[in-house]
Short mmCIF file of C-alpha atoms in Angstrom, two decimals:
data_model
loop_
_atom_site.label_atom_id
_atom_site.label_comp_id
_atom_site.label_asym_id
_atom_site.label_seq_id
_atom_site.Cartn_x
_atom_site.Cartn_y
_atom_site.Cartn_z
CA ASP P 292 8.53 -113.27 84.08
CA THR P 293 10.54 -110.78 82.01
CA GLU P 294 13.53 -110.61 84.31
CA VAL P 295 17.16 -111.45 83.90
CA THR P 296 18.62 -112.10 87.34
CA GLN P 297 22.32 -111.66 88.05
CA THR P 298 24.22 -112.63 91.17
CA PRO P 299 26.08 -111.35 93.04
CA LYS P 300 25.27 -107.64 92.70
CA HIS P 301 28.71 -106.65 93.98
CA LEU P 302 31.98 -108.58 94.06
CA VAL P 303 35.42 -107.67 95.32
CA MET P 304 38.21 -110.07 94.50
CA GLY P 305 41.98 -110.24 94.59
CA MET P 306 44.09 -110.97 91.55
CA THR P 307 44.69 -114.58 92.66
CA ASN P 308 41.06 -115.41 93.41
CA LYS P 309 38.65 -117.54 91.41
CA LYS P 310 35.03 -116.45 91.34
CA SER P 311 31.94 -116.89 89.19
CA LEU P 312 29.19 -114.58 88.05
CA LYS P 313 25.76 -116.08 87.50
CA CYS P 314 22.86 -115.14 85.26
CA GLU P 315 19.40 -116.68 84.94
CA GLN P 316 16.35 -116.05 82.75
CA HIS P 317 13.05 -117.89 82.40
CA MET P 318 11.68 -116.20 79.29
CA GLY P 319 12.52 -119.11 77.00
CA HIS P 320 15.22 -117.05 75.31
CA ARG P 321 17.80 -119.04 73.38
CA ALA P 322 20.51 -116.36 73.13
CA MET P 323 22.46 -115.12 76.15
CA TYR P 324 25.17 -112.51 76.31
CA TRP P 325 27.92 -111.18 78.54
CA TYR P 326 28.82 -107.50 78.29
CA LYS P 327 31.46 -105.48 80.13
CA GLN P 328 30.72 -101.84 80.90
CA LYS P 329 33.19 -99.32 82.23
CA ALA P 330 31.91 -96.12 83.85
CA LYS P 331 30.51 -93.57 81.36
CA LYS P 332 31.02 -95.99 78.46
CA PRO P 333 28.67 -98.17 76.38
CA PRO P 334 28.49 -101.91 77.03
CA GLU P 335 31.16 -103.91 75.20
CA LEU P 336 30.17 -107.33 73.95
CA MET P 337 32.24 -110.21 75.37
CA PHE P 338 30.44 -113.47 74.56
CA VAL P 339 27.25 -114.70 72.93
CA TYR P 340 25.68 -118.12 73.42
CA SER P 341 23.09 -119.27 70.93
CA TYR P 342 21.17 -122.45 71.78
CA GLU P 343 23.73 -123.20 74.52
CA LYS P 344 26.64 -123.04 72.10
CA LEU P 345 29.27 -120.31 72.18
CA SER P 346 28.75 -118.43 68.94
CA ILE P 347 30.70 -115.21 69.51
CA ASN P 348 33.85 -114.57 71.52
CA GLU P 349 35.03 -111.01 71.04
CA SER P 350 38.73 -111.79 71.62
CA VAL P 351 38.24 -111.85 75.37
CA PRO P 352 41.29 -112.86 77.49
CA SER P 353 41.24 -116.44 78.74
CA ARG P 354 41.02 -115.29 82.36
CA PHE P 355 37.31 -114.90 81.54
CA SER P 356 35.65 -118.26 80.87
CA PRO P 357 31.94 -118.44 79.98
CA GLU P 358 29.71 -121.43 80.53
CA CYS P 359 26.12 -122.12 79.54
CA PRO P 360 24.93 -125.20 81.50
CA ASN P 361 21.40 -125.01 80.09
CA SER P 362 19.12 -122.65 78.20
CA SER P 363 18.23 -120.67 81.34
CA LEU P 364 21.65 -120.25 82.94
CA LEU P 365 24.82 -118.44 82.00
CA ASN P 366 27.99 -118.26 84.08
CA LEU P 367 31.18 -116.27 83.78
CA HIS P 368 34.15 -117.81 85.56
CA LEU P 369 36.87 -115.39 86.61
CA HIS P 370 40.46 -116.28 87.39
CA ALA P 371 43.63 -114.21 87.83
CA LEU P 372 41.93 -110.96 86.92
CA GLN P 373 43.69 -107.63 86.67
CA PRO P 374 42.64 -104.32 88.28
CA GLU P 375 41.70 -103.01 84.82
CA ASP P 376 39.04 -105.74 84.66
CA SER P 377 37.05 -103.84 87.30
CA ALA P 378 33.74 -102.94 85.66
CA LEU P 379 30.01 -103.62 85.60
CA TYR P 380 29.36 -107.01 84.02
CA LEU P 381 25.98 -107.25 82.36
CA CYS P 382 24.13 -110.33 81.28
CA ALA P 383 21.44 -110.12 78.63
CA SER P 384 19.14 -112.49 76.80
CA SER P 385 17.09 -112.40 73.62
CA GLN P 386 14.87 -114.72 71.63
CA GLY P 387 17.78 -115.76 69.47
CA THR P 388 15.72 -116.23 66.34
CA TRP P 389 17.76 -113.58 64.48
CA VAL P 390 14.70 -112.66 62.42
CA ARG P 391 15.45 -109.65 60.19
CA GLY P 392 17.66 -108.12 62.84
CA ASN P 393 15.08 -107.51 65.55
CA GLU P 394 16.89 -108.93 68.53
CA LYS P 395 15.48 -107.15 71.57
CA LEU P 396 17.86 -107.58 74.47
CA PHE P 397 16.71 -107.92 78.06
CA PHE P 398 19.43 -106.98 80.54
CA GLY P 399 20.08 -107.91 84.12
CA SER P 400 21.12 -105.28 86.66
CA GLY P 401 24.71 -106.36 86.47
CA THR P 402 27.50 -107.37 88.83
CA GLN P 403 29.78 -104.52 89.91
CA LEU P 404 33.21 -106.13 90.04
CA SER P 405 36.23 -104.63 91.77
CA VAL P 406 39.63 -106.32 91.38
CA LEU P 407 42.19 -105.34 93.98
CA GLY U 1498 31.84 -99.00 59.58
CA GLU U 1499 29.24 -99.33 62.27
CA ASP U 1500 30.04 -96.39 64.56
CA VAL U 1501 27.11 -94.91 66.44
CA GLU U 1502 27.57 -91.33 67.60
CA GLN U 1503 25.67 -89.47 70.30
CA SER U 1504 26.15 -86.24 72.19
CA LEU U 1505 27.25 -86.96 75.75
CA PHE U 1506 24.99 -84.70 77.82
CA LEU U 1507 21.56 -83.08 77.72
CA SER U 1508 20.04 -80.96 80.46
CA VAL U 1509 16.35 -80.03 80.45
CA ARG U 1510 13.80 -78.55 82.82
CA GLU U 1511 11.02 -80.75 84.16
CA GLY U 1512 7.95 -80.54 81.92
CA ASP U 1513 9.91 -79.58 78.80
CA SER U 1514 10.52 -81.90 75.86
CA SER U 1515 13.88 -83.65 75.49
CA VAL U 1516 15.38 -84.57 72.15
CA ILE U 1517 18.29 -86.99 72.10
CA ASN U 1518 20.09 -87.42 68.79
CA CYS U 1519 22.12 -90.22 67.27
CA THR U 1520 23.93 -90.73 63.98
CA TYR U 1521 24.96 -94.06 62.57
CA THR U 1522 27.13 -94.96 59.63
CA ASP U 1523 25.99 -98.34 58.36
CA SER U 1524 23.33 -97.99 55.67
CA SER U 1525 22.39 -101.66 55.95
CA SER U 1526 20.97 -101.26 59.49
CA THR U 1527 17.66 -103.03 59.82
CA TYR U 1528 16.53 -102.05 63.32
CA LEU U 1529 17.47 -99.09 65.47
CA TYR U 1530 16.87 -99.07 69.21
CA TRP U 1531 16.78 -96.78 72.19
CA TYR U 1532 17.83 -98.22 75.55
CA LYS U 1533 17.69 -96.47 78.92
CA GLN U 1534 20.12 -97.11 81.80
CA GLU U 1535 19.41 -95.79 85.27
CA PRO U 1536 22.26 -95.55 87.81
CA GLY U 1537 23.44 -98.94 89.03
CA ALA U 1538 21.11 -100.82 86.70
CA GLY U 1539 21.19 -102.69 83.43
CA LEU U 1540 19.87 -101.40 80.13
CA GLN U 1541 16.15 -101.36 79.46
CA LEU U 1542 14.75 -101.38 75.92
CA LEU U 1543 12.54 -98.31 75.49
CA THR U 1544 11.55 -98.50 71.86
CA TYR U 1545 12.80 -99.49 68.42
CA ILE U 1546 12.12 -98.64 64.81
CA PHE U 1547 12.49 -100.62 61.61
CA SER U 1548 14.67 -98.91 59.05
CA ASN U 1549 11.86 -98.57 56.47
CA MET U 1550 9.84 -96.37 58.87
CA ASP U 1551 10.14 -92.62 59.40
CA MET U 1552 8.46 -92.27 62.75
CA LYS U 1553 7.17 -94.29 65.66
CA GLN U 1554 5.20 -92.97 68.62
CA ASP U 1555 4.76 -94.75 71.93
CA GLN U 1556 3.05 -92.68 74.65
CA ARG U 1557 5.53 -89.90 75.60
CA LEU U 1558 8.22 -91.24 73.27
CA THR U 1559 8.57 -90.33 69.60
CA VAL U 1560 11.30 -91.82 67.43
CA LEU U 1561 12.23 -90.09 64.19
CA LEU U 1562 14.42 -91.72 61.56
CA ASN U 1563 16.05 -89.91 58.67
CA LYS U 1564 17.57 -92.74 56.70
CA LYS U 1565 19.11 -90.46 54.08
CA ASP U 1566 21.12 -88.60 56.73
CA LYS U 1567 21.49 -91.70 58.96
CA HIS U 1568 20.03 -89.70 61.83
CA LEU U 1569 17.87 -91.08 64.63
CA SER U 1570 16.25 -89.06 67.40
CA LEU U 1571 14.27 -89.78 70.53
CA ARG U 1572 11.84 -87.16 71.77
CA ILE U 1573 10.51 -87.43 75.31
CA ALA U 1574 7.46 -85.26 75.91
CA ASP U 1575 6.76 -83.73 79.33
CA THR U 1576 10.12 -84.88 80.70
CA GLN U 1577 10.06 -85.95 84.35
CA THR U 1578 12.83 -86.29 86.93
CA GLY U 1579 12.41 -90.06 86.65
CA ASP U 1580 13.56 -89.79 83.04
CA SER U 1581 17.05 -88.83 84.22
CA ALA U 1582 19.28 -91.63 82.94
CA ILE U 1583 21.73 -92.53 80.20
CA TYR U 1584 20.10 -93.18 76.83
CA PHE U 1585 21.86 -95.46 74.37
CA CYS U 1586 21.14 -95.57 70.67
CA ALA U 1587 21.87 -98.96 69.07
CA GLU U 1588 21.79 -100.30 65.55
CA SER U 1589 21.38 -103.84 64.37
CA ILE U 1590 23.51 -104.87 61.42
CA GLU U 1591 23.85 -108.21 59.70
CA PRO U 1592 27.48 -109.24 59.91
CA SER U 1593 28.96 -112.07 57.90
CA GLY U 1594 28.08 -114.53 60.64
CA GLY U 1595 24.37 -113.78 60.27
CA SER U 1596 23.84 -112.68 63.86
CA TYR U 1597 22.13 -109.35 64.51
CA ILE U 1598 23.94 -108.12 67.59
CA PRO U 1599 23.12 -104.48 68.42
CA THR U 1600 26.02 -102.01 68.40
CA PHE U 1601 25.66 -99.33 71.07
CA GLY U 1602 26.49 -95.66 70.91
CA ARG U 1603 28.38 -93.97 73.74
CA GLY U 1604 25.19 -92.89 75.48
CA THR U 1605 23.64 -89.50 76.28
CA SER U 1606 23.27 -88.53 79.94
CA LEU U 1607 19.90 -86.81 80.36
CA ILE U 1608 19.66 -84.60 83.43
CA VAL U 1609 16.21 -83.31 84.34
CA HIS U 1610 16.08 -80.47 86.85
CA PRO U 1611 13.04 -78.97 88.55
#
C-alpha cells in the first residue's frame, strides 16, 4: 500500500465553523507533513511531524492546529478561518530517516477547502 | 538562498520530446527531485538525482544535472497527452535543524496537444 489517503476531498466552511482534515498512511513512514497550495503556486510547508512529534511549524496561524494521534494518522483542526485560507491542503509522508537528504515524499490527493 | 526557479509554461506536440528546466541557488543541495501534479491531485514523485551525478535515465525520463551552473532538466521522450500536468523541481538542503525538507519551485505547466 503506497497511498496517502485524505478526507474529505472537498470542504466548504464558514468563518465561525470548526472542522478537521484527516490523513492516513500505512507505509510505516515516520514523518508526516501538511502543505497548503494555492492555485498555480507550489506547495507551501505548514507543519512536519517526525515520530509523532511536531518538529517544524512554519509560523502558521493558530487557527490551524495539527495533531498526530499515532504514526499512521495526521489531522489538521480548523477554527475561525478566513476566506484567504481557501486552498488545496495536501498531506504527505516520508520515511523520516533523513538519510543524506533523500526524503521522498508521498502525497495524498488533497482537500480542496473553501472558506466563505 | 534556496530559491528554485522554473519557467511557467511549456507547450509541445504529442510525440515530440519535452524539456523542462530548473535552476537552483543552494550549492549544498544533496538530492534534486521532479514531481508531477495532475489537475485536482497531489504531487507524485517522478524521479530524483543525487547531486554527485550528471545524468539519470528512467524509461522515457532523462534527468540532467549541471552542478556548476546549478541547472537541472527533465526530458520526457515521446510526450503523450497523459503527460500534461504541472512539473515541480525540488531541492533537498540540510538546514540547521538537520531535516531535509524539499523546497519546491513554482512549477512548469506542460501542455501536450495532438
